[in-house]
CSV table of C-alpha atoms in Angstrom, one decimal:
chain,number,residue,atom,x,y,z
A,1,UNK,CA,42.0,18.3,-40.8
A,2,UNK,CA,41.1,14.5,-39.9
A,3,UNK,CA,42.7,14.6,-37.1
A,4,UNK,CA,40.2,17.3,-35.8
A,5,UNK,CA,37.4,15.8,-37.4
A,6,UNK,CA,38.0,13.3,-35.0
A,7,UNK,CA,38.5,15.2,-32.3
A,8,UNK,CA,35.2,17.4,-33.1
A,9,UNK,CA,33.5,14.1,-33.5
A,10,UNK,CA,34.7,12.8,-30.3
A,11,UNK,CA,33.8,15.7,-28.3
A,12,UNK,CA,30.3,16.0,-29.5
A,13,UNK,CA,29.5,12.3,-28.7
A,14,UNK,CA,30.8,12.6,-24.7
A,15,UNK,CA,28.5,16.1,-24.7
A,16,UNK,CA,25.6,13.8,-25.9
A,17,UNK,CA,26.4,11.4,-23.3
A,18,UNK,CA,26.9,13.8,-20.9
A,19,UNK,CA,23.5,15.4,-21.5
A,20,UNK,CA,21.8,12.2,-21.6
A,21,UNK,CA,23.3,11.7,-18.3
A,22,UNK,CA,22.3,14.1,-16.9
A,23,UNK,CA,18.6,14.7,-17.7
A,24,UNK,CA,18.0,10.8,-16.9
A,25,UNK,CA,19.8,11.5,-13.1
A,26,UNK,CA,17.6,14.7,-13.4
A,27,UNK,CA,14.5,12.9,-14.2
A,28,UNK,CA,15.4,10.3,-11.7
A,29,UNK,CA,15.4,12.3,-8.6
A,30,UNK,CA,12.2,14.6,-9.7
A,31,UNK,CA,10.3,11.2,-9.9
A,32,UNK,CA,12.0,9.4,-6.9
A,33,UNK,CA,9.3,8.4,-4.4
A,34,UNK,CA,8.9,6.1,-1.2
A,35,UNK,CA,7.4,3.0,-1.3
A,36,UNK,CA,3.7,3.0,0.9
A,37,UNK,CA,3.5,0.2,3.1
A,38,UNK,CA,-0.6,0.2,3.9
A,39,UNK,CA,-0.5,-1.6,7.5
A,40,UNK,CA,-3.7,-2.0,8.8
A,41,UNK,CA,-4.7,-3.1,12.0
A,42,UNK,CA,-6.7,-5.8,12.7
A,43,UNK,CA,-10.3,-3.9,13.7
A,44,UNK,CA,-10.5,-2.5,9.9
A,45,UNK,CA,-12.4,-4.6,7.5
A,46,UNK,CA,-10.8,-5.9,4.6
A,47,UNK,CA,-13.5,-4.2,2.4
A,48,UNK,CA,-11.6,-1.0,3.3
A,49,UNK,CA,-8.1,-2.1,3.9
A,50,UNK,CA,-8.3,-3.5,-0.1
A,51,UNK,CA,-9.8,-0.6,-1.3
A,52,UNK,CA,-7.3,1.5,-0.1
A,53,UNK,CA,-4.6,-0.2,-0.9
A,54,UNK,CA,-5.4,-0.7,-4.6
A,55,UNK,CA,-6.1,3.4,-4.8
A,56,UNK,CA,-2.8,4.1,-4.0
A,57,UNK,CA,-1.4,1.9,-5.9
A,58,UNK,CA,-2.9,4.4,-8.7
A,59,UNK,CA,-0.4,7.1,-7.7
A,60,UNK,CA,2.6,4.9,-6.5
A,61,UNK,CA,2.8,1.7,-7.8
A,62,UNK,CA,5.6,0.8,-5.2
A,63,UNK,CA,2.8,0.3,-2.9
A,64,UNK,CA,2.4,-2.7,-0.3
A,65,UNK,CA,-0.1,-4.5,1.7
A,66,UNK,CA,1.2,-5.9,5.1
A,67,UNK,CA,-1.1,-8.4,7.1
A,68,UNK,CA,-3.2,-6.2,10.0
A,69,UNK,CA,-1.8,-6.6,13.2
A,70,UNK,CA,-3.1,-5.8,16.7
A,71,UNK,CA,-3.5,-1.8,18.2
A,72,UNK,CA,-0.7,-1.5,20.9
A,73,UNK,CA,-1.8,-1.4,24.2
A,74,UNK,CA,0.7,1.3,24.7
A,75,UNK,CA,-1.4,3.7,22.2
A,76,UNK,CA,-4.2,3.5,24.4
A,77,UNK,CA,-5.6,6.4,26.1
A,78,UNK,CA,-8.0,4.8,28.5
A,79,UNK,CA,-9.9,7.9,30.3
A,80,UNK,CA,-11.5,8.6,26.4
A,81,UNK,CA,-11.2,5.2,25.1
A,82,UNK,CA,-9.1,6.1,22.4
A,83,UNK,CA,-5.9,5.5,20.7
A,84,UNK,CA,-3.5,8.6,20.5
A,85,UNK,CA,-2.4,9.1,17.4
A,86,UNK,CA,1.2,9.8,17.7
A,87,UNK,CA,1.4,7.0,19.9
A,88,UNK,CA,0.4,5.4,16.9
A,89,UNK,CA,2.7,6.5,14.6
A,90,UNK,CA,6.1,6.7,17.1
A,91,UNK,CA,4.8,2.5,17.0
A,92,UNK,CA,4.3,2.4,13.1
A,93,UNK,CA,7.6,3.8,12.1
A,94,UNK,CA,9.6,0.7,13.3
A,95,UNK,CA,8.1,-0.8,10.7
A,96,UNK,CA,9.7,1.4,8.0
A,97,UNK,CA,12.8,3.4,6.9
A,98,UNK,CA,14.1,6.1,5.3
A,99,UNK,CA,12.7,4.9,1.7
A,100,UNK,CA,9.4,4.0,3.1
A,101,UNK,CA,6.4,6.1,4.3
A,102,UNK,CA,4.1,3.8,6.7
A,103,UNK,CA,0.4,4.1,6.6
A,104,UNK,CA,-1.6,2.9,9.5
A,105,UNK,CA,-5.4,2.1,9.3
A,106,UNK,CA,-7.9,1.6,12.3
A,107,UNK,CA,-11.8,2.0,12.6
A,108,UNK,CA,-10.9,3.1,16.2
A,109,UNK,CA,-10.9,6.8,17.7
A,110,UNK,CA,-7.8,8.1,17.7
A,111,UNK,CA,-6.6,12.1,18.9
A,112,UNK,CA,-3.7,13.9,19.6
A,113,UNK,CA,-2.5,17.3,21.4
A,114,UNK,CA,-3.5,20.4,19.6
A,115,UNK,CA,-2.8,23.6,21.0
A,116,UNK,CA,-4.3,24.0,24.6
A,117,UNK,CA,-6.1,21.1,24.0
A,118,UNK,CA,-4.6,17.9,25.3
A,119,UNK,CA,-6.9,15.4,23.6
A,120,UNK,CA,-8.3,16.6,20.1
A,121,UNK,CA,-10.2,14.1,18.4
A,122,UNK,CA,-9.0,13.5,14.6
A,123,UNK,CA,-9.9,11.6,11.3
A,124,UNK,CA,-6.0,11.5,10.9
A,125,UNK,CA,-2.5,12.2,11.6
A,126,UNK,CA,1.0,12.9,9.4
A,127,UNK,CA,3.9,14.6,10.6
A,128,UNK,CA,5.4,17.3,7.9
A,129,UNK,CA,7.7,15.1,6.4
A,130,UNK,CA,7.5,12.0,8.3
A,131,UNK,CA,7.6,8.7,7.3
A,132,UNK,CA,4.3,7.4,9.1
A,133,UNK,CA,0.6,8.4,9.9
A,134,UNK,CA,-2.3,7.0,10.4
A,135,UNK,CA,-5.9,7.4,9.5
A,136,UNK,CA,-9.1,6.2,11.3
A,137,UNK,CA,-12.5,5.7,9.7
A,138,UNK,CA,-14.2,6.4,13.4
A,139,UNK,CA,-15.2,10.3,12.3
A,140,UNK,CA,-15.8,9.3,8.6
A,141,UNK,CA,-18.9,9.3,6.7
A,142,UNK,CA,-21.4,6.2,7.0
A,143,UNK,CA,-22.9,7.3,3.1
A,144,UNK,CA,-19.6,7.7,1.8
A,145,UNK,CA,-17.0,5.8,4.0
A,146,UNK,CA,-14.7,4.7,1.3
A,147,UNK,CA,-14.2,7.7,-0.7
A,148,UNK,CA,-13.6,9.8,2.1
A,149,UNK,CA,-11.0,6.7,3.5
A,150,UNK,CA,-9.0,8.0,0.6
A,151,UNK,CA,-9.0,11.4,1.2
A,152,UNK,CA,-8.0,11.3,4.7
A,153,UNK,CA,-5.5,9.2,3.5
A,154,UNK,CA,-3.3,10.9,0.2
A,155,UNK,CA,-3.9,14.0,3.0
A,156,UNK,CA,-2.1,12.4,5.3
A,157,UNK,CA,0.3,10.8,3.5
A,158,UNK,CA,0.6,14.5,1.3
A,159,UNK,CA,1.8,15.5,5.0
A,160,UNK,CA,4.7,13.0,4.7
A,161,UNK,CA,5.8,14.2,1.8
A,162,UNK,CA,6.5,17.6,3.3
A,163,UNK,CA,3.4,19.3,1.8
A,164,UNK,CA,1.7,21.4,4.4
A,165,UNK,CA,-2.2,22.5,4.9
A,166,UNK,CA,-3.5,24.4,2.1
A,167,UNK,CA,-6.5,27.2,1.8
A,168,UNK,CA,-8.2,26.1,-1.1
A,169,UNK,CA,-11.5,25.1,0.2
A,170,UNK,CA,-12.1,22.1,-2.5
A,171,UNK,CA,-8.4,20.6,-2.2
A,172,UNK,CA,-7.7,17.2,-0.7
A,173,UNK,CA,-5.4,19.5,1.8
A,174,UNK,CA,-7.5,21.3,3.3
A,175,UNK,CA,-7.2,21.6,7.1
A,176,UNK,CA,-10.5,19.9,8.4
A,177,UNK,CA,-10.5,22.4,11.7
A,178,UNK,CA,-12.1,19.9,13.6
A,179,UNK,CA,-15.1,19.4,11.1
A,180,UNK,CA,-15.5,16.8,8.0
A,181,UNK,CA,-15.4,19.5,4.8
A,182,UNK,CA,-14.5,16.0,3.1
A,183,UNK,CA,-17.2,15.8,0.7
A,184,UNK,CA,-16.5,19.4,-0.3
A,185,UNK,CA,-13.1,18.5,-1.7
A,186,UNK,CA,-12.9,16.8,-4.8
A,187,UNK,CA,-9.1,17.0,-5.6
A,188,UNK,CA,-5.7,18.0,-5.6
A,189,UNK,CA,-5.3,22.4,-5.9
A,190,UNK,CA,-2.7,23.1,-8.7
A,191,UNK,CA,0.1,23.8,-6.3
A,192,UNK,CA,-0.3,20.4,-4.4
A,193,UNK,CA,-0.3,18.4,-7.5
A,194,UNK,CA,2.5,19.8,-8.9
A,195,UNK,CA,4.4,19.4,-5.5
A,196,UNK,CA,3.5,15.7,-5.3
A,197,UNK,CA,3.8,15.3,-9.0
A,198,UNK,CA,7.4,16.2,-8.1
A,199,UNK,CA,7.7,14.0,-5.5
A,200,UNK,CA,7.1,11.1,-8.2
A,201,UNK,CA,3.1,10.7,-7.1
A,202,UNK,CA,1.1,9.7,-10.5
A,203,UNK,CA,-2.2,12.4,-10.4
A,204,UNK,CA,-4.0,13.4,-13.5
């Protein structure tokens, strides 16, 4: 009778252990998240490069600031006098890997191919997943610059995550269709939260 006592006794501690196991790997990988790097480059004011940095610090607190460096020449797209933005990203993404997610910043215009048209003008650009983009404050709002800063960016950088465009009119992924709706969204639909949420972002 002791003998299985013991053996009960034993049992039922390694299925607690086991179980502890595995709902901490469990809760592990739901919450897993890349670190940000926030790179700007050097034509961004430090008014906006801070402000940015310390919101998405908010929702990933494995965020980083990297000292701005120069556009590269080889981004440039001379007969519009802009910077294409996969250019920009193909040049970011050396400065990353596989656990990062690089997030360029420039005041500068920047575009990319969309459809039949070779040289689309953009507020921003993510691949989805990707582990860069970049984001431009050339198209943004003079009244409002810094708030919709932010919402270019976490929409870009939802993009990385694997999230795609989204129809609800008043959620930060809305697909901007060539326009600014920015001030029309004010957050995160139910389904993108909870997709990021999963992706270890911190969103009320």
């Amino acid at each position: 009778m002791n003998s299985f006592k013991k053996s009960y006794k034993t049992t039922t501690i390694i299925s607690i252990l086991l179980l502890l196991i595995y709902f901490w790997c469990g809760k592990k990988t739901a919450t897993s998240n890349r670190v940000i790097i926030v790179q700007p480059f050097n034509d961004l004011s430090t008014i906006e490069t801070e402000y940015i940095f310390k919101k998405l610090k908010l929702i990933n607190q494995a965020t980083i600031l990297r000292s701005s460096l120069p556009l590269p020449t080889q981004a440039y797209y001379k007969p519009r006098n802009r910077y294409r933005a996969d250019s920009l990203i193909k040049y970011l993404k050396v400065f990353g890997n596989s656990d990062t997610v690089v997030i360029g910043l420039t005041s500068k215009d920047i575009s990319t191919t969309k459809g039949d048209k070779i040289d689309w003008g953009v507020m921003g650009l993510g691949y989805c997943p990707g582990n860069a983009c970049v984001v431009s404050t050339y198209r943004l709002s003079e009244k409002n610059r810094l708030e919709q800063l932010y919402k270019v960016s976490i929409h870009e950088l939802g993009h990385t995550q694997g999230l795609p465009h989204c129809v609800t009119k008043t959620c930060f992924m809305r697909d901007a269709e060539g326009e600014n709706p920015l001030n029309e969204e004010n957050d995160f639909c139910t389904s993108c939260k909870s997709f990021l949420k999963n992706k270890g972002w911190v969103l009320n």
